[in-house]
Tab-separated table of C-alpha atoms in Angstrom:
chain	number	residue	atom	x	y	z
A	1	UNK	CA	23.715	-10.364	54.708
A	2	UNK	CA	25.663	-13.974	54.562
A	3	UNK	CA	27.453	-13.771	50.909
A	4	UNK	CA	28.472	-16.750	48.924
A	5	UNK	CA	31.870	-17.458	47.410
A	6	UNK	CA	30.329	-17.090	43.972
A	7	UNK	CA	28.687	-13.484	44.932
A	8	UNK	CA	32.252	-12.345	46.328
A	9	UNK	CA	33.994	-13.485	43.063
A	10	UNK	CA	32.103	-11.657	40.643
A	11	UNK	CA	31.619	-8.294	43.163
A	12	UNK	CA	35.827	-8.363	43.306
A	13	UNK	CA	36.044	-9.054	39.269
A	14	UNK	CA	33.797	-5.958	38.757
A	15	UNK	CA	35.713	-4.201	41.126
A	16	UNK	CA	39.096	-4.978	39.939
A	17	UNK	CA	38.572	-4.634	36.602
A	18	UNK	CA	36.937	-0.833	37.187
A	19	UNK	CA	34.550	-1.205	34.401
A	20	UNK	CA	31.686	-3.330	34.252
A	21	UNK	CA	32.250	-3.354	30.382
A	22	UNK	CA	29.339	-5.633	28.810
A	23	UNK	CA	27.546	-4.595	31.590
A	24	UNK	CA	27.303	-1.474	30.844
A	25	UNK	CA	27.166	-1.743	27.040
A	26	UNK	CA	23.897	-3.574	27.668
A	27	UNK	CA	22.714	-0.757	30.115
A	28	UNK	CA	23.918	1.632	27.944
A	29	UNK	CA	21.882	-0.221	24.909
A	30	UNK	CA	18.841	0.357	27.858
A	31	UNK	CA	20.104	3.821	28.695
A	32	UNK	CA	23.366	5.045	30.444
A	33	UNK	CA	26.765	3.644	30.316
A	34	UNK	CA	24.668	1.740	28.747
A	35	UNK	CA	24.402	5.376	23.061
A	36	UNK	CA	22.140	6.582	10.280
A	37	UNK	CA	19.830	6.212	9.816
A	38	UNK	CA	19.194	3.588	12.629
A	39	UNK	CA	18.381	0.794	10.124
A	40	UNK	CA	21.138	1.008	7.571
A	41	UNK	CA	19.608	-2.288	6.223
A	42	UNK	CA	16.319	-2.156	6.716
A	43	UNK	CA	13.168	-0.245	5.854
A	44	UNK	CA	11.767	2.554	7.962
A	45	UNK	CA	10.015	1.279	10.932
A	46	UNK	CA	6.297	1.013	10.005
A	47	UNK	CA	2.388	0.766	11.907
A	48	UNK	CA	4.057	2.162	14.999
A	49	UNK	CA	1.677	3.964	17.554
A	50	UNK	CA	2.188	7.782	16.939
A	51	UNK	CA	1.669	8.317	21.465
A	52	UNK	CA	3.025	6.376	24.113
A	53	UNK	CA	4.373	6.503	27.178
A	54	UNK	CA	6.443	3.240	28.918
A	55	UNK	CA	7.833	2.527	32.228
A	56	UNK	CA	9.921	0.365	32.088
A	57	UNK	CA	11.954	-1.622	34.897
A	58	UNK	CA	14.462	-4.264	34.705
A	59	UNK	CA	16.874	-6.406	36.997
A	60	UNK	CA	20.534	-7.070	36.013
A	61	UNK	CA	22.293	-9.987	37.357
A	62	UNK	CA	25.870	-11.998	37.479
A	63	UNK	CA	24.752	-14.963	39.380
A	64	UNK	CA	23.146	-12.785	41.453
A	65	UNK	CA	21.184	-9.787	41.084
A	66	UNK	CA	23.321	-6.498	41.025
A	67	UNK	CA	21.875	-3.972	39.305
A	68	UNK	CA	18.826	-1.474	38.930
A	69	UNK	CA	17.765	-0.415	35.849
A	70	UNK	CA	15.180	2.120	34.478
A	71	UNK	CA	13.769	3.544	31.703
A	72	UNK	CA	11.220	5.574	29.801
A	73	UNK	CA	10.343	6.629	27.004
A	74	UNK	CA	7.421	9.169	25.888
A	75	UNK	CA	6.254	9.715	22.288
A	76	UNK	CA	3.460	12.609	22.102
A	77	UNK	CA	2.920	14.246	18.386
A	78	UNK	CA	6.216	13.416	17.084
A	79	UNK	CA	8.017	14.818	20.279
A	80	UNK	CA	10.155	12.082	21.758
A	81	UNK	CA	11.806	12.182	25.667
A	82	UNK	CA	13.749	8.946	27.235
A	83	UNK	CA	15.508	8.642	30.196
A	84	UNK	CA	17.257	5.917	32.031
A	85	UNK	CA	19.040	5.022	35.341
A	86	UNK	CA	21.261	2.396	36.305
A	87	UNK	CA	22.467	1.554	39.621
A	88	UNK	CA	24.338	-1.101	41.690
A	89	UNK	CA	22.203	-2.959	44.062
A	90	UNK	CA	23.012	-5.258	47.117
A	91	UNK	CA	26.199	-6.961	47.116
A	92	UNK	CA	28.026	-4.769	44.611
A	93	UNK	CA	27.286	-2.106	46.476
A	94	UNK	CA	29.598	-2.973	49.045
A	95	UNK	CA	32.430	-3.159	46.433
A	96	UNK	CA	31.728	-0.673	43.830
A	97	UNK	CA	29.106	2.216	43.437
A	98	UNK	CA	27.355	2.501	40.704
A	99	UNK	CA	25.273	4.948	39.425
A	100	UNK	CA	24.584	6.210	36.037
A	101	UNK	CA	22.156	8.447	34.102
A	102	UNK	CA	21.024	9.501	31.104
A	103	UNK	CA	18.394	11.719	29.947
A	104	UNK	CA	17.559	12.468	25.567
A	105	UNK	CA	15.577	14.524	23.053
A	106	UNK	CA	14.353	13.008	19.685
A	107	UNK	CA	11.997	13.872	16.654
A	108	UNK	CA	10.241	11.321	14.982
A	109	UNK	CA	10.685	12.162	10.917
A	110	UNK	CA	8.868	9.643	8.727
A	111	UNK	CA	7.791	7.379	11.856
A	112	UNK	CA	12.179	7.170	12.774
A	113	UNK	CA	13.168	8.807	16.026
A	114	UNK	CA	15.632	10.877	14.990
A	115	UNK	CA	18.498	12.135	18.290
A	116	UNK	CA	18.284	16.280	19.029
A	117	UNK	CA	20.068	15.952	22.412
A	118	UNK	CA	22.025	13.304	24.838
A	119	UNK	CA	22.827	13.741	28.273
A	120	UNK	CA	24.464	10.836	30.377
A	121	UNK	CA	26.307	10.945	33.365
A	122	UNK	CA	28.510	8.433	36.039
A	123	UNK	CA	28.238	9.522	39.384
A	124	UNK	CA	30.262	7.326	41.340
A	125	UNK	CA	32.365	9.549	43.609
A	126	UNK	CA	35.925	9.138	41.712
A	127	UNK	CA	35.336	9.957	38.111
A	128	UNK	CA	31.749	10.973	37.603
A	129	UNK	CA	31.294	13.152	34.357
A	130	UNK	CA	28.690	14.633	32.666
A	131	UNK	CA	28.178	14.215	28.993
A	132	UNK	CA	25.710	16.570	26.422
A	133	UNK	CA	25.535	15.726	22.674
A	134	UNK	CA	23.794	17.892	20.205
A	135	UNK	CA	22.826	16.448	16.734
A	136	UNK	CA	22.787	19.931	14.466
A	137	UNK	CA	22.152	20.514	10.965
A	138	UNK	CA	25.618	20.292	10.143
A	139	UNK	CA	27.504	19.256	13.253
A	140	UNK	CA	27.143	16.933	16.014
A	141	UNK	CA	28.480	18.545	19.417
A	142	UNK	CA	30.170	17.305	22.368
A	143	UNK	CA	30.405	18.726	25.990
A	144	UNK	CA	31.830	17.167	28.599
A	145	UNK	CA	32.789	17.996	32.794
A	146	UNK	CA	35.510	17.363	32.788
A	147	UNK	CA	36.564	17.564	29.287
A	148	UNK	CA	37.963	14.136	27.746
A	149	UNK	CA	41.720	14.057	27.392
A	150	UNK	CA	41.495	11.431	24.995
A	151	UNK	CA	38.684	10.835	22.197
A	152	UNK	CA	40.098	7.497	20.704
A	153	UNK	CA	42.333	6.519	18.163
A	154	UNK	CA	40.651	7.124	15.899
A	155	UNK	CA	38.411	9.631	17.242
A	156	UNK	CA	34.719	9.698	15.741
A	157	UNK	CA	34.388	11.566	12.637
A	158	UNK	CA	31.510	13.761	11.693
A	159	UNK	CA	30.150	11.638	9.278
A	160	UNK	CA	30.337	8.503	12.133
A	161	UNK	CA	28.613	10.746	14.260
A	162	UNK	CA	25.960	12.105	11.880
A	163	UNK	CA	24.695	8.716	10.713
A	164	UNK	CA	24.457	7.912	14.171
A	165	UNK	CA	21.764	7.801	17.057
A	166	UNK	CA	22.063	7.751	20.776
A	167	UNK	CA	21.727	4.704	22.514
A	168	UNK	CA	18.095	5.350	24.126
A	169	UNK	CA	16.701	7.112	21.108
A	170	UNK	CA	18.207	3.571	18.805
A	171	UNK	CA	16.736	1.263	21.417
A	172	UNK	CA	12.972	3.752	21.045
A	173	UNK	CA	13.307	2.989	16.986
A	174	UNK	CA	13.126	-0.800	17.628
A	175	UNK	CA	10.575	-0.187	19.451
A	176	UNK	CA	8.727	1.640	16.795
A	177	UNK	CA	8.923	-1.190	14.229
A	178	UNK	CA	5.716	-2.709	12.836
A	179	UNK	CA	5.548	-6.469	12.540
A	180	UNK	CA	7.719	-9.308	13.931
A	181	UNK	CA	9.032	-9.443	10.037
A	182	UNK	CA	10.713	-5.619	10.632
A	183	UNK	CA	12.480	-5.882	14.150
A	184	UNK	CA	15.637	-7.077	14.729
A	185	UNK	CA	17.348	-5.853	11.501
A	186	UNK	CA	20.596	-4.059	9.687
A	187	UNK	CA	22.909	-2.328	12.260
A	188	UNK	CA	22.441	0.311	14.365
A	189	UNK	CA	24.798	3.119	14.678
A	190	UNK	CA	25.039	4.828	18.224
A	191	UNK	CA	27.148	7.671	19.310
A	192	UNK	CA	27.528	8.705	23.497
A	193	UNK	CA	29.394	11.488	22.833
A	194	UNK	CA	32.589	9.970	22.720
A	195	UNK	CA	32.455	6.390	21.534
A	196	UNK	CA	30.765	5.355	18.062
A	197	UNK	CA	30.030	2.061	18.140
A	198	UNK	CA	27.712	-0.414	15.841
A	199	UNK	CA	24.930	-3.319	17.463
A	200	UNK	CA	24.657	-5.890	14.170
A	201	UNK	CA	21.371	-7.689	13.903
A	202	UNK	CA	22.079	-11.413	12.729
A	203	UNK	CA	19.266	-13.546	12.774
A	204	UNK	CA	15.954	-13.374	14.755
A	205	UNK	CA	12.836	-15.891	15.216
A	206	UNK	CA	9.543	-16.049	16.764
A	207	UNK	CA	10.162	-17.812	19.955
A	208	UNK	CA	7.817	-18.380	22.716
A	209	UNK	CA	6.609	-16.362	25.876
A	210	UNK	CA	7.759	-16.647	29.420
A	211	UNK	CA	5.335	-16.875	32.462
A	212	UNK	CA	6.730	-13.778	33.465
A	213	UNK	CA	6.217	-11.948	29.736
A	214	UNK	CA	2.676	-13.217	30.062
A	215	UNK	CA	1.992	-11.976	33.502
A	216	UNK	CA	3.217	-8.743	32.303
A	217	UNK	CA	0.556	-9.078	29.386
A	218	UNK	CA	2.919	-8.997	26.311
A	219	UNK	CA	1.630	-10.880	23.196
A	220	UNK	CA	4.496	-12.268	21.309
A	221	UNK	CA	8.440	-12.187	21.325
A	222	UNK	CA	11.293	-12.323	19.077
A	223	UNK	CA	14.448	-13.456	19.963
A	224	UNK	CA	17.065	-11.907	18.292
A	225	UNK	CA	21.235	-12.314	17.898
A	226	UNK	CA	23.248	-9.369	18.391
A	227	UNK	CA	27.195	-8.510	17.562
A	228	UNK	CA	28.873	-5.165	19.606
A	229	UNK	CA	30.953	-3.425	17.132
A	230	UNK	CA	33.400	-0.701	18.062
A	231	UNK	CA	33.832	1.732	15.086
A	232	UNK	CA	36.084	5.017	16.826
A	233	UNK	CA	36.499	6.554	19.841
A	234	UNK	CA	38.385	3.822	21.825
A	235	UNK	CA	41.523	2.684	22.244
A	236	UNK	CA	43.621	1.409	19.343
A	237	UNK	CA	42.809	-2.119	19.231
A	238	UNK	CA	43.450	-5.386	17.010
A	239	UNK	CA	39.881	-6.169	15.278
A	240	UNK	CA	39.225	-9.275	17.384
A	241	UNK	CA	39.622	-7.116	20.506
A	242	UNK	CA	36.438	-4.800	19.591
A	243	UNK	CA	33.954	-6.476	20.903
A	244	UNK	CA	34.252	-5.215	24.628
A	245	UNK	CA	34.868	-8.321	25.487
A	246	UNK	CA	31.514	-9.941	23.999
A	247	UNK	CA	32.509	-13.123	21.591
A	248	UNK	CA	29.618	-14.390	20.958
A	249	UNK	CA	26.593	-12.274	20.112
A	250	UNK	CA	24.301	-10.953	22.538
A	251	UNK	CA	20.746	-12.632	22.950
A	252	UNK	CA	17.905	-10.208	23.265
A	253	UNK	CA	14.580	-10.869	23.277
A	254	UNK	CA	11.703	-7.966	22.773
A	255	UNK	CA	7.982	-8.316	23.041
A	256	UNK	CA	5.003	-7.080	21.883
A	257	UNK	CA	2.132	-4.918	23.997
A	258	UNK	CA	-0.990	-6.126	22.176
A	259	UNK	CA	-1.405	-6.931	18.577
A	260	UNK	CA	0.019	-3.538	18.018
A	261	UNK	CA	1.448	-1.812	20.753
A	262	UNK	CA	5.610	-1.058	20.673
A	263	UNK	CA	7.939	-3.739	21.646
A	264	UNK	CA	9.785	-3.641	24.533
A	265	UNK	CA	13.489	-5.143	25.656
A	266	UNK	CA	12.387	-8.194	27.836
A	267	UNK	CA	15.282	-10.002	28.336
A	268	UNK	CA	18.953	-9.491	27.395
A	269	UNK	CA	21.452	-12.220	27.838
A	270	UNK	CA	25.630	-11.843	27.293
A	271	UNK	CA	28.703	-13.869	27.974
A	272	UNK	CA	31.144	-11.936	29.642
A	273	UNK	CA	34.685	-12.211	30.938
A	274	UNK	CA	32.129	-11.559	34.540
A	275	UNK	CA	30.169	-14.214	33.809
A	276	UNK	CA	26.387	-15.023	32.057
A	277	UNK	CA	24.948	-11.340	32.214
A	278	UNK	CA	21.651	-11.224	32.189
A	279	UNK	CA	18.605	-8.053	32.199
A	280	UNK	CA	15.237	-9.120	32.861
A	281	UNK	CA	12.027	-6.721	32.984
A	282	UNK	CA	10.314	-6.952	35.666
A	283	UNK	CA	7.891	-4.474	35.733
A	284	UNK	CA	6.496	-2.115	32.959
A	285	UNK	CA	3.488	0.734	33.365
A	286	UNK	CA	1.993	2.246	29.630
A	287	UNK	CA	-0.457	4.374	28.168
A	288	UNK	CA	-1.325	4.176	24.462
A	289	UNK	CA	-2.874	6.475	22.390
């Protein structure tokens, strides 16, 4: 395949720099980097459908496309499962493999999906680890092959971590809220296992569908505006450096299935030290009810 300059510069940036960072805060906001109540602003979602299954898949580009991303979620009598994949795809595969997984458990208590269990893993041949987190009564509990050496500065404490969600089962409770007046608010708190970090919910508005939201047969979007907080578990930073490199807040849009059906993440869009980063669905499978 003939590559342009502009594919080669952004497959040797993402190389170089070893870490995809926004990149993979947005996949990890889909599922695996890339993970309170998870509104600590807002109500309790409300009207969400109590069974559900989604398929959902999605394309991630820098100027080019350059990653694969899935996900799934499955609600069934208050039981909740989600899993996600992300992968590199075409060009960047030539410069840096990518492949990363995650897998959950939630409850949902009061019509909130509440985390039980968190698995994610990297699998890219040099330092692939696997992650579990358990949320407990009274603890919240980390394993990891091979064990961290370092768990920030400061590390998460056990309040930070109990108030907290992971990143699949936060993403499932915006998908759970009722009307286009109760999405997109407050913060929510995620936890991975290692890094607690905050996505702040600024503003939102109706905004109109795409060709390709309607051919996928979702009824009406909000866009909303979206700051990355990091709150422990990273590296000792100045607070204008803990954004992972986002300035400017990340645009997400999420859409409805039916007049009341869950919302779904159907387009993300971040500037990046890469680049515009941008995660699209493409293609989505459901059952209701």
């Amino acid at each position: 395949m003939r590559k342009t300059i502009s594919q080669v510069s952004v497959c040797q940036k993402l190389d170089r720099n070893r870490k995809p960072g926004a990149v993979l805060a947005l996949g990890l906001m889909v599922f695996a980097a890339m993970p309170s109540t998870a509104f600590a602003e807002a109500a309790a979602p409300v009207a969400a459908p109590s069974n559900f299954k989604l398929a959902l898949r999605y394309d991630g580009r820098l100027v080019v496309k350059v990653l694969d991303i899935s996900l799934d979620h499955s609600v069934r009598d208050g039981a909740v499962e989600n899993r996600t994949r992300l992968r590199s795809y075409g060009v960047l595969s030539a410069f840096k493999k990518l492949d990363q997984r995650a897998s959950g458990t939630a409850r949902l208590v009061d019509g909130e999906a509440r985390s039980i269990n968190f698995t994610h893993q990297n699998i890219d041949g040099k330092r692939d680890r696997k992650v579990n987190v358990a949320w407990r009564d009274s603890d919240v509990l980390t394993t990891s092959n091979p064990q961290y050496d370092f768990m920030g500065d400061p590390p998460a404490s056990l309040a930070q971590k109990r108030e907290s969600n992971d990143p699949l089962t936060q993403l499932l409770n915006v998908s759970l809220s009722g009307s286009s007046r109760d999405i997109c608010k407050g913060t929510l708190k995620i936890f991975d296992g290692k890094q607690r970090y905050n996505l702040e919910f600024t503003e939102r508005a109706p905004t109109e569908l795409s060709k390709r939201e309607k051919d996928l047969g979702l009824k009406t979007a909000v866009q909303c505006r979206v700051f990355y907080k990091e709150v422990a578990g990273f590296k000792k930073k100045p607070p204008e450096k803990q954004n992972q490199g986002l300035n400017r807040p990340i645009v997400i849009t999420f859409a409805r299935i039916g007049d009341d059906g869950p919302w779904v993440m159907s387009d993300v869009v971040a500037e990046t030290s890469l680049g515009k980063a941008r995660i699209e669905l493409k293609s989505m499978t459901h059952t209701i009810g």
